[in-house]
Amino acid sequence: MGLNIFATISVLSIFFIQMGMGIMTPAIQNLAQAFPDVPFTTIMMISTMPSLAMIPSSFVVGPIAEKFGYRPVLIIGMLFFTIGGAMPYFMDNFTMILVTRMFVGVGFGILFPMGNALVLKFYEGQKRANMMGVANVAANIGGISLQMLGAFLCAIAWQYSFLAHLVGIIALFFLIFFLPEPEKAPVAESGEKAKMPMIVFILAILSAFAQMVNGPVLLNMSTIIINAKLGTAASAGAVLAMFTVGGMVGGAVFGIVFKTAGRFTIALGMAGIGLGLGIANFAGSLVMLGSGIGVCGIGLFTLFPACIMELGMKVSPAGVAMATGIFMATSNIGLFASPYYMAFLAKMSGNPDVRFPLMAGLVIGLATAVVIAVLRIKPSPEPVQQS
């Protein structure tokens, strides 16, 4: 099924908003000063609360979208993001602000899986791979743009940073007026909505595993830089930006990579994560550290769309929305588990060095890539036809 330019922009607008979880990150310190009686760990929940709230909504949004339609569900999700995100501008109670961040998380929990599901619904074959790559570029551009907008507005006052969520109004316009409703799966397949093939859970667990292994380099960046005397905490922002740049590069070339590597693309993405962690582990300068982070971004944004492509080939049309919901929800569980993974490594190895999880990630990432590649030498069964 082909889409006109406005319908394509509608789909890409969903991905642009998806990475908006970092909008409030620049305002954390300002919020801490505005609410001095609130513990700093609680202040940080402004950024982490949406990632927790999106997990349950990601699990349930698929069946709801198949029953009531993709457009209505997406519009509701965008309203949660836009209204829930902007409401704290009018508030001075921190508890109520946290409640609104839960609404934002519900919005993200709808937008993340539904954006990927639309690509699987509207595109096939190499066009699907190309669109998946373009969508990931849009997501990373959105992440950078929205975070910069949040920082700019925060410079006026902390309340203004919440208004960056009003960008969702533009996306709402396209969703309401230009996004077509995907064709419903045949009634005969309706029983498949609740039955997922095993590959869905395997890929979901792999995504969670990748997020967990990749997490330490993102969470510990400022500590790594300071401990190695490579710069200050402020340097971490510039280095971490390379992850987004890497994600953009990975998205831009994904169509070509998938066409060339085929069923080995997932292994290639996992190898990229391991290699990037290895470069970061041995980095002796900010440039090399940034290069390692960039390679991690390329790896993760090669792995994820490759997994989504696999879901599209193995899951029937009736199960696409549920499959992508399970995939994205499990992925976020992996990211949430990353600090516990670091604590586990430190306890088991007796090595508390913040770089040790990077070295472990090098070994785990490359070993996992080899295992996946060996398992995929034998051609997969015929994919489910997306008629």
Short mmCIF file of N, CA, C and O in Angstrom, two decimals, residues 192-315:
data_model
loop_
_atom_site.label_atom_id
_atom_site.label_comp_id
_atom_site.label_asym_id
_atom_site.label_seq_id
_atom_site.Cartn_x
_atom_site.Cartn_y
_atom_site.Cartn_z
N GLU A 192 -5.96 -14.85 16.07
CA GLU A 192 -4.52 -14.73 16.19
C GLU A 192 -4.11 -13.53 17.01
O GLU A 192 -2.94 -13.37 17.32
N LYS A 193 -5.06 -12.67 17.33
CA LYS A 193 -4.72 -11.47 18.09
C LYS A 193 -4.11 -11.84 19.44
O LYS A 193 -3.23 -11.17 19.93
N ALA A 194 -4.64 -12.87 20.04
CA ALA A 194 -4.18 -13.24 21.37
C ALA A 194 -3.08 -14.30 21.33
O ALA A 194 -2.52 -14.64 22.35
N LYS A 195 -2.77 -14.82 20.12
CA LYS A 195 -1.77 -15.87 20.01
C LYS A 195 -0.57 -15.34 19.23
O LYS A 195 -0.65 -15.07 18.04
N MET A 196 0.54 -15.22 19.93
CA MET A 196 1.76 -14.71 19.33
C MET A 196 2.74 -15.84 19.07
O MET A 196 2.93 -16.71 19.94
N PRO A 197 3.38 -15.86 17.90
CA PRO A 197 4.41 -16.87 17.67
C PRO A 197 5.60 -16.65 18.61
O PRO A 197 5.84 -15.53 19.07
N MET A 198 6.36 -17.68 18.87
CA MET A 198 7.47 -17.61 19.81
C MET A 198 8.50 -16.57 19.42
O MET A 198 9.16 -15.96 20.28
N ILE A 199 8.65 -16.30 18.11
CA ILE A 199 9.65 -15.34 17.66
C ILE A 199 9.41 -13.95 18.24
O ILE A 199 10.35 -13.19 18.48
N VAL A 200 8.15 -13.60 18.53
CA VAL A 200 7.83 -12.31 19.11
C VAL A 200 8.50 -12.17 20.47
O VAL A 200 9.14 -11.14 20.77
N PHE A 201 8.40 -13.20 21.28
CA PHE A 201 8.96 -13.14 22.63
C PHE A 201 10.49 -13.25 22.61
O PHE A 201 11.17 -12.64 23.43
N ILE A 202 11.01 -13.99 21.64
CA ILE A 202 12.47 -14.09 21.51
C ILE A 202 13.06 -12.73 21.15
O ILE A 202 14.04 -12.27 21.75
N LEU A 203 12.44 -12.05 20.18
CA LEU A 203 12.93 -10.74 19.76
C LEU A 203 12.72 -9.70 20.87
O LEU A 203 13.55 -8.80 21.04
N ALA A 204 11.61 -9.81 21.59
CA ALA A 204 11.35 -8.88 22.68
C ALA A 204 12.40 -9.02 23.78
O ALA A 204 12.92 -8.02 24.30
N ILE A 205 12.74 -10.26 24.12
CA ILE A 205 13.77 -10.50 25.13
C ILE A 205 15.12 -10.01 24.63
O ILE A 205 15.91 -9.43 25.39
N LEU A 206 15.40 -10.21 23.33
CA LEU A 206 16.66 -9.72 22.76
C LEU A 206 16.75 -8.20 22.84
O LEU A 206 17.81 -7.65 23.17
N SER A 207 15.64 -7.52 22.58
CA SER A 207 15.64 -6.05 22.65
C SER A 207 15.89 -5.58 24.08
O SER A 207 16.64 -4.62 24.32
N ALA A 208 15.27 -6.25 25.03
CA ALA A 208 15.48 -5.91 26.44
C ALA A 208 16.93 -6.15 26.84
O ALA A 208 17.55 -5.35 27.55
N PHE A 209 17.48 -7.27 26.38
CA PHE A 209 18.87 -7.62 26.67
C PHE A 209 19.82 -6.56 26.09
O PHE A 209 20.77 -6.13 26.76
N ALA A 210 19.56 -6.14 24.86
CA ALA A 210 20.41 -5.14 24.21
C ALA A 210 20.35 -3.81 24.96
O ALA A 210 21.38 -3.15 25.17
N GLN A 211 19.16 -3.40 25.36
CA GLN A 211 19.01 -2.15 26.11
C GLN A 211 19.73 -2.23 27.45
O GLN A 211 20.38 -1.27 27.89
N MET A 212 19.63 -3.37 28.12
CA MET A 212 20.26 -3.55 29.41
C MET A 212 21.79 -3.49 29.30
O MET A 212 22.46 -2.86 30.12
N VAL A 213 22.34 -4.16 28.29
CA VAL A 213 23.79 -4.18 28.10
C VAL A 213 24.31 -2.83 27.66
O VAL A 213 25.40 -2.40 28.07
N ASN A 214 23.53 -2.12 26.85
CA ASN A 214 23.96 -0.82 26.34
C ASN A 214 23.79 0.30 27.39
O ASN A 214 24.49 1.32 27.34
N GLY A 215 22.87 0.09 28.34
CA GLY A 215 22.54 1.13 29.30
C GLY A 215 23.69 1.72 30.10
O GLY A 215 23.77 2.95 30.28
N PRO A 216 24.65 0.91 30.60
CA PRO A 216 25.70 1.45 31.46
C PRO A 216 26.52 2.58 30.85
O PRO A 216 26.90 3.52 31.54
N VAL A 217 26.77 2.51 29.55
CA VAL A 217 27.59 3.56 28.94
C VAL A 217 26.85 4.89 28.89
O VAL A 217 27.45 5.96 28.92
N LEU A 218 25.52 4.84 28.86
CA LEU A 218 24.72 6.07 28.85
C LEU A 218 24.53 6.60 30.27
O LEU A 218 24.64 7.80 30.52
N LEU A 219 24.26 5.71 31.20
CA LEU A 219 23.99 6.11 32.58
C LEU A 219 25.23 6.60 33.32
O LEU A 219 25.15 7.46 34.19
N ASN A 220 26.40 6.05 32.97
CA ASN A 220 27.62 6.36 33.71
C ASN A 220 28.56 7.31 32.98
O ASN A 220 29.72 7.46 33.38
N MET A 221 28.09 7.95 31.92
CA MET A 221 29.00 8.72 31.09
C MET A 221 29.73 9.82 31.85
O MET A 221 30.96 9.97 31.73
N SER A 222 29.03 10.60 32.64
CA SER A 222 29.68 11.69 33.36
C SER A 222 30.72 11.14 34.34
O SER A 222 31.82 11.70 34.48
N THR A 223 30.40 10.03 35.00
CA THR A 223 31.35 9.42 35.94
C THR A 223 32.59 8.89 35.22
O THR A 223 33.72 9.05 35.69
N ILE A 224 32.39 8.27 34.06
CA ILE A 224 33.51 7.75 33.27
C ILE A 224 34.45 8.89 32.87
O ILE A 224 35.67 8.78 32.98
N ILE A 225 33.88 10.00 32.42
CA ILE A 225 34.68 11.13 31.97
C ILE A 225 35.47 11.75 33.11
O ILE A 225 36.67 12.04 32.99
N ILE A 226 34.81 11.95 34.24
CA ILE A 226 35.47 12.58 35.39
C ILE A 226 36.56 11.67 35.97
O ILE A 226 37.67 12.11 36.26
N ASN A 227 36.24 10.39 36.12
CA ASN A 227 37.22 9.45 36.68
C ASN A 227 38.48 9.34 35.83
O ASN A 227 39.60 9.18 36.35
N ALA A 228 38.30 9.42 34.50
CA ALA A 228 39.44 9.32 33.59
C ALA A 228 40.10 10.67 33.34
O ALA A 228 41.06 10.75 32.58
N LYS A 229 39.55 11.73 33.96
CA LYS A 229 40.07 13.08 33.80
C LYS A 229 40.11 13.50 32.33
O LYS A 229 41.04 14.14 31.86
N LEU A 230 39.05 13.13 31.64
CA LEU A 230 38.92 13.50 30.22
C LEU A 230 38.16 14.80 30.04
O LEU A 230 38.15 15.37 28.94
N GLY A 231 37.47 15.26 31.07
CA GLY A 231 36.68 16.47 30.99
C GLY A 231 35.84 16.64 32.23
O GLY A 231 36.15 16.05 33.28
N THR A 232 34.78 17.42 32.11
CA THR A 232 33.88 17.66 33.23
C THR A 232 32.53 17.00 32.95
O THR A 232 32.31 16.42 31.88
N ALA A 233 31.63 17.11 33.92
CA ALA A 233 30.29 16.55 33.73
C ALA A 233 29.59 17.19 32.53
O ALA A 233 28.78 16.55 31.85
N ALA A 234 29.95 18.45 32.25
CA ALA A 234 29.34 19.14 31.11
C ALA A 234 29.74 18.47 29.79
O ALA A 234 29.00 18.53 28.80
N SER A 235 30.93 17.83 29.79
CA SER A 235 31.39 17.16 28.57
C SER A 235 30.51 15.96 28.21
O SER A 235 30.46 15.55 27.05
N ALA A 236 29.83 15.41 29.23
CA ALA A 236 29.00 14.23 29.00
C ALA A 236 27.88 14.50 28.01
O ALA A 236 27.52 13.63 27.21
N GLY A 237 27.34 15.71 28.05
CA GLY A 237 26.25 16.05 27.14
C GLY A 237 26.67 15.95 25.69
O GLY A 237 25.96 15.38 24.86
N ALA A 238 27.85 16.50 25.39
CA ALA A 238 28.35 16.47 24.01
C ALA A 238 28.66 15.04 23.57
O ALA A 238 28.36 14.64 22.44
N VAL A 239 29.24 14.24 24.48
CA VAL A 239 29.58 12.86 24.15
C VAL A 239 28.31 12.04 23.94
O VAL A 239 28.19 11.26 22.98
N LEU A 240 27.33 12.22 24.83
CA LEU A 240 26.08 11.47 24.71
C LEU A 240 25.31 11.84 23.45
O LEU A 240 24.54 11.02 22.93
N ALA A 241 25.49 13.05 22.97
CA ALA A 241 24.82 13.46 21.73
C ALA A 241 25.27 12.59 20.56
O ALA A 241 24.52 12.41 19.58
N MET A 242 26.47 12.02 20.66
CA MET A 242 26.97 11.15 19.60
C MET A 242 26.15 9.87 19.48
O MET A 242 26.12 9.25 18.42
N PHE A 243 25.49 9.47 20.57
CA PHE A 243 24.61 8.30 20.50
C PHE A 243 23.45 8.58 19.55
O PHE A 243 23.08 7.73 18.73
N THR A 244 22.90 9.78 19.66
CA THR A 244 21.80 10.17 18.77
C THR A 244 22.29 10.31 17.34
O THR A 244 21.61 9.90 16.39
N VAL A 245 23.49 10.88 17.17
CA VAL A 245 24.07 11.00 15.83
C VAL A 245 24.26 9.61 15.23
O VAL A 245 23.95 9.36 14.06
N GLY A 246 24.77 8.67 16.05
CA GLY A 246 24.93 7.30 15.58
C GLY A 246 23.60 6.68 15.20
O GLY A 246 23.50 5.96 14.20
N GLY A 247 22.56 6.97 16.00
CA GLY A 247 21.23 6.48 15.68
C GLY A 247 20.73 7.00 14.36
O GLY A 247 20.10 6.27 13.58
N MET A 248 21.02 8.26 14.07
CA MET A 248 20.62 8.85 12.79
C MET A 248 21.35 8.18 11.63
O MET A 248 20.76 7.90 10.59
N VAL A 249 22.64 7.93 11.82
CA VAL A 249 23.42 7.26 10.78
C VAL A 249 22.88 5.85 10.55
O VAL A 249 22.68 5.41 9.40
N GLY A 250 22.63 5.13 11.66
CA GLY A 250 22.08 3.78 11.55
C GLY A 250 20.76 3.76 10.81
O GLY A 250 20.51 2.90 9.96
N GLY A 251 19.90 4.74 11.12
CA GLY A 251 18.61 4.82 10.43
C GLY A 251 18.76 5.17 8.96
O GLY A 251 18.06 4.62 8.10
N ALA A 252 19.68 6.09 8.66
CA ALA A 252 19.86 6.56 7.28
C ALA A 252 20.32 5.44 6.35
O ALA A 252 19.95 5.40 5.18
N VAL A 253 21.15 4.53 6.86
CA VAL A 253 21.70 3.47 6.00
C VAL A 253 21.00 2.13 6.22
O VAL A 253 21.39 1.13 5.61
N PHE A 254 19.96 2.11 7.07
CA PHE A 254 19.36 0.82 7.42
C PHE A 254 18.83 0.09 6.19
O PHE A 254 19.00 -1.13 6.07
N GLY A 255 18.18 0.81 5.29
CA GLY A 255 17.62 0.16 4.10
C GLY A 255 18.68 -0.57 3.30
O GLY A 255 18.49 -1.71 2.86
N ILE A 256 19.84 0.07 3.14
CA ILE A 256 20.93 -0.54 2.39
C ILE A 256 21.51 -1.73 3.16
O ILE A 256 21.78 -2.80 2.59
N VAL A 257 21.70 -1.54 4.47
CA VAL A 257 22.26 -2.61 5.31
C VAL A 257 21.35 -3.83 5.30
O VAL A 257 21.80 -4.97 5.14
N PHE A 258 20.05 -3.60 5.44
CA PHE A 258 19.10 -4.72 5.48
C PHE A 258 19.06 -5.44 4.13
O PHE A 258 18.97 -6.68 4.09
N LYS A 259 19.15 -4.69 3.06
CA LYS A 259 19.14 -5.30 1.72
C LYS A 259 20.37 -6.16 1.52
O LYS A 259 20.31 -7.21 0.87
N THR A 260 21.50 -5.74 2.09
CA THR A 260 22.76 -6.46 1.92
C THR A 260 22.90 -7.62 2.90
O THR A 260 23.25 -8.74 2.52
N ALA A 261 22.61 -7.35 4.19
CA ALA A 261 22.83 -8.37 5.23
C ALA A 261 21.66 -9.30 5.43
O ALA A 261 21.82 -10.41 5.97
N GLY A 262 20.45 -8.86 5.08
CA GLY A 262 19.27 -9.72 5.20
C GLY A 262 19.04 -10.23 6.61
O GLY A 262 19.00 -9.46 7.57
N ARG A 263 18.91 -11.53 6.75
CA ARG A 263 18.59 -12.12 8.05
C ARG A 263 19.72 -12.01 9.06
O ARG A 263 19.54 -12.34 10.24
N PHE A 264 20.91 -11.56 8.62
CA PHE A 264 22.02 -11.38 9.55
C PHE A 264 22.10 -9.95 10.10
O PHE A 264 23.03 -9.62 10.84
N THR A 265 21.13 -9.10 9.75
CA THR A 265 21.16 -7.71 10.20
C THR A 265 21.03 -7.60 11.71
O THR A 265 21.66 -6.75 12.33
N ILE A 266 20.23 -8.46 12.33
CA ILE A 266 20.08 -8.43 13.79
C ILE A 266 21.43 -8.71 14.46
O ILE A 266 21.82 -8.01 15.41
N ALA A 267 22.14 -9.72 13.96
CA ALA A 267 23.46 -10.04 14.51
C ALA A 267 24.42 -8.87 14.31
O ALA A 267 25.23 -8.56 15.19
N LEU A 268 24.32 -8.22 13.17
CA LEU A 268 25.18 -7.07 12.87
C LEU A 268 24.92 -5.94 13.86
O LEU A 268 25.86 -5.29 14.35
N GLY A 269 23.64 -5.69 14.19
CA GLY A 269 23.31 -4.65 15.15
C GLY A 269 23.85 -4.96 16.53
O GLY A 269 24.39 -4.08 17.21
N MET A 270 23.74 -6.22 16.95
CA MET A 270 24.25 -6.61 18.26
C MET A 270 25.77 -6.49 18.31
O MET A 270 26.34 -6.07 19.33
N ALA A 271 26.42 -6.83 17.21
CA ALA A 271 27.87 -6.69 17.14
C ALA A 271 28.27 -5.23 17.24
O ALA A 271 29.29 -4.88 17.85
N GLY A 272 27.48 -4.35 16.63
CA GLY A 272 27.76 -2.92 16.69
C GLY A 272 27.70 -2.40 18.12
O GLY A 272 28.55 -1.58 18.53
N ILE A 273 26.72 -2.87 18.89
CA ILE A 273 26.62 -2.46 20.29
C ILE A 273 27.86 -2.92 21.06
O ILE A 273 28.47 -2.15 21.80
N GLY A 274 28.25 -4.20 20.87
CA GLY A 274 29.43 -4.72 21.56
C GLY A 274 30.70 -3.97 21.18
O GLY A 274 31.51 -3.60 22.04
N LEU A 275 30.86 -3.71 19.87
CA LEU A 275 32.04 -2.99 19.40
C LEU A 275 32.09 -1.58 19.96
O LEU A 275 33.15 -1.09 20.39
N GLY A 276 30.95 -0.90 19.97
CA GLY A 276 30.89 0.45 20.49
C GLY A 276 31.25 0.50 21.97
O GLY A 276 31.99 1.40 22.41
N LEU A 277 30.75 -0.46 22.73
CA LEU A 277 31.08 -0.52 24.15
C LEU A 277 32.57 -0.78 24.36
O LEU A 277 33.19 -0.24 25.28
N GLY A 278 33.15 -1.61 23.48
CA GLY A 278 34.57 -1.88 23.57
C GLY A 278 35.41 -0.64 23.30
O GLY A 278 36.38 -0.35 24.00
N ILE A 279 35.04 0.13 22.26
CA ILE A 279 35.75 1.36 21.95
C ILE A 279 35.67 2.34 23.13
O ILE A 279 36.66 2.96 23.52
N ALA A 280 34.46 2.46 23.70
CA ALA A 280 34.28 3.35 24.84
C ALA A 280 35.09 2.89 26.05
O ALA A 280 35.63 3.71 26.80
N ASN A 281 35.19 1.59 26.23
CA ASN A 281 35.93 1.05 27.37
C ASN A 281 37.41 1.42 27.31
O ASN A 281 38.02 1.78 28.32
N PHE A 282 37.99 1.33 26.11
CA PHE A 282 39.42 1.60 25.97
C PHE A 282 39.73 3.05 25.60
O PHE A 282 40.90 3.39 25.39
N ALA A 283 38.69 3.89 25.52
CA ALA A 283 38.88 5.28 25.08
C ALA A 283 39.77 6.06 26.03
O ALA A 283 39.60 6.00 27.25
N GLY A 284 40.71 6.79 25.45
CA GLY A 284 41.59 7.64 26.25
C GLY A 284 41.38 9.10 25.97
O GLY A 284 42.15 9.95 26.43
N SER A 285 40.34 9.41 25.19
CA SER A 285 40.04 10.81 24.86
C SER A 285 38.54 10.95 24.65
O SER A 285 37.83 9.95 24.43
N LEU A 286 38.05 12.19 24.70
CA LEU A 286 36.63 12.44 24.47
C LEU A 286 36.22 12.06 23.05
O LEU A 286 35.10 11.59 22.81
N VAL A 287 37.14 12.26 22.10
CA VAL A 287 36.83 11.93 20.70
C VAL A 287 36.59 10.43 20.55
O VAL A 287 35.61 10.00 19.92
N MET A 288 37.48 9.63 21.13
CA MET A 288 37.31 8.17 21.03
C MET A 288 36.09 7.72 21.81
O MET A 288 35.36 6.82 21.38
N LEU A 289 35.84 8.35 22.97
CA LEU A 289 34.67 8.00 23.76
C LEU A 289 33.40 8.30 22.97
O LEU A 289 32.46 7.49 22.92
N GLY A 290 33.38 9.46 22.33
CA GLY A 290 32.23 9.83 21.50
C GLY A 290 32.07 8.88 20.32
O GLY A 290 30.94 8.55 19.93
N SER A 291 33.19 8.43 19.75
CA SER A 291 33.13 7.49 18.64
C SER A 291 32.50 6.18 19.09
O SER A 291 31.68 5.60 18.37
N GLY A 292 32.90 5.70 20.28
CA GLY A 292 32.32 4.47 20.80
C GLY A 292 30.83 4.60 21.03
O GLY A 292 30.04 3.70 20.67
N ILE A 293 30.42 5.74 21.59
CA ILE A 293 28.99 5.98 21.82
C ILE A 293 28.24 6.01 20.50
O ILE A 293 27.12 5.49 20.37
N GLY A 294 28.85 6.63 19.49
CA GLY A 294 28.23 6.70 18.18
C GLY A 294 28.02 5.33 17.56
O GLY A 294 26.97 5.04 16.98
N VAL A 295 29.03 4.46 17.71
CA VAL A 295 28.91 3.09 17.19
C VAL A 295 27.81 2.33 17.94
O VAL A 295 27.06 1.56 17.34
N CYS A 296 27.69 2.57 19.25
CA CYS A 296 26.58 1.97 20.02
C CYS A 296 25.24 2.40 19.44
O CYS A 296 24.31 1.59 19.31
N GLY A 297 25.12 3.69 19.10
CA GLY A 297 23.89 4.20 18.52
C GLY A 297 23.58 3.55 17.18
O GLY A 297 22.43 3.18 16.90
N ILE A 298 24.62 3.40 16.35
CA ILE A 298 24.43 2.73 15.06
C ILE A 298 23.96 1.30 15.29
O ILE A 298 23.03 0.81 14.62
N GLY A 299 24.60 0.62 16.24
CA GLY A 299 24.23 -0.77 16.51
C GLY A 299 22.81 -0.93 16.98
O GLY A 299 22.05 -1.77 16.48
N LEU A 300 22.41 -0.09 17.97
CA LEU A 300 21.07 -0.23 18.54
C LEU A 300 20.00 0.13 17.50
O LEU A 300 18.96 -0.53 17.43
N PHE A 301 20.27 1.16 16.69
CA PHE A 301 19.28 1.57 15.70
C PHE A 301 19.40 0.79 14.40
O PHE A 301 18.74 1.10 13.42
N THR A 302 20.25 -0.22 14.39
CA THR A 302 20.23 -1.25 13.35
C THR A 302 19.48 -2.46 13.88
O THR A 302 18.65 -3.05 13.19
N LEU A 303 19.76 -2.80 15.14
CA LEU A 303 19.11 -3.96 15.77
C LEU A 303 17.60 -3.79 15.87
O LEU A 303 16.83 -4.69 15.48
N PHE A 304 17.15 -2.64 16.36
CA PHE A 304 15.73 -2.45 16.61
C PHE A 304 14.88 -2.52 15.33
O PHE A 304 13.91 -3.27 15.28
N PRO A 305 15.18 -1.72 14.30
CA PRO A 305 14.35 -1.84 13.09
C PRO A 305 14.46 -3.21 12.44
O PRO A 305 13.51 -3.68 11.82
N ALA A 306 15.62 -3.88 12.59
CA ALA A 306 15.75 -5.23 12.03
C ALA A 306 14.80 -6.19 12.74
O ALA A 306 14.18 -7.06 12.11
N CYS A 307 14.67 -6.04 14.06
CA CYS A 307 13.73 -6.87 14.82
C CYS A 307 12.29 -6.57 14.41
O CYS A 307 11.47 -7.50 14.27
N ILE A 308 11.97 -5.29 14.21
CA ILE A 308 10.62 -4.92 13.78
C ILE A 308 10.33 -5.50 12.40
O ILE A 308 9.23 -5.99 12.12
N MET A 309 11.33 -5.47 11.51
CA MET A 309 11.17 -6.07 10.19
C MET A 309 10.86 -7.56 10.32
O MET A 309 10.01 -8.11 9.62
N GLU A 310 11.57 -8.22 11.23
CA GLU A 310 11.36 -9.65 11.45
C GLU A 310 9.94 -9.92 11.95
O GLU A 310 9.28 -10.87 11.51
N LEU A 311 9.46 -9.07 12.85
CA LEU A 311 8.09 -9.22 13.33
C LEU A 311 7.10 -9.10 12.17
O LEU A 311 6.13 -9.85 12.08
N GLY A 312 7.36 -8.14 11.29
CA GLY A 312 6.46 -7.94 10.15
C GLY A 312 6.40 -9.14 9.23
O GLY A 312 5.38 -9.40 8.60
N MET A 313 7.52 -9.90 9.15
CA MET A 313 7.55 -11.07 8.27
C MET A 313 6.96 -12.32 8.93
O MET A 313 6.49 -13.22 8.24
N LYS A 314 7.00 -12.37 10.26
CA LYS A 314 6.60 -13.59 10.95
C LYS A 314 5.24 -13.51 11.63
O LYS A 314 4.70 -14.54 12.03
N VAL A 315 4.70 -12.30 11.80
CA VAL A 315 3.43 -12.14 12.51
C VAL A 315 2.34 -11.80 11.49
O VAL A 315 2.55 -11.02 10.56
#
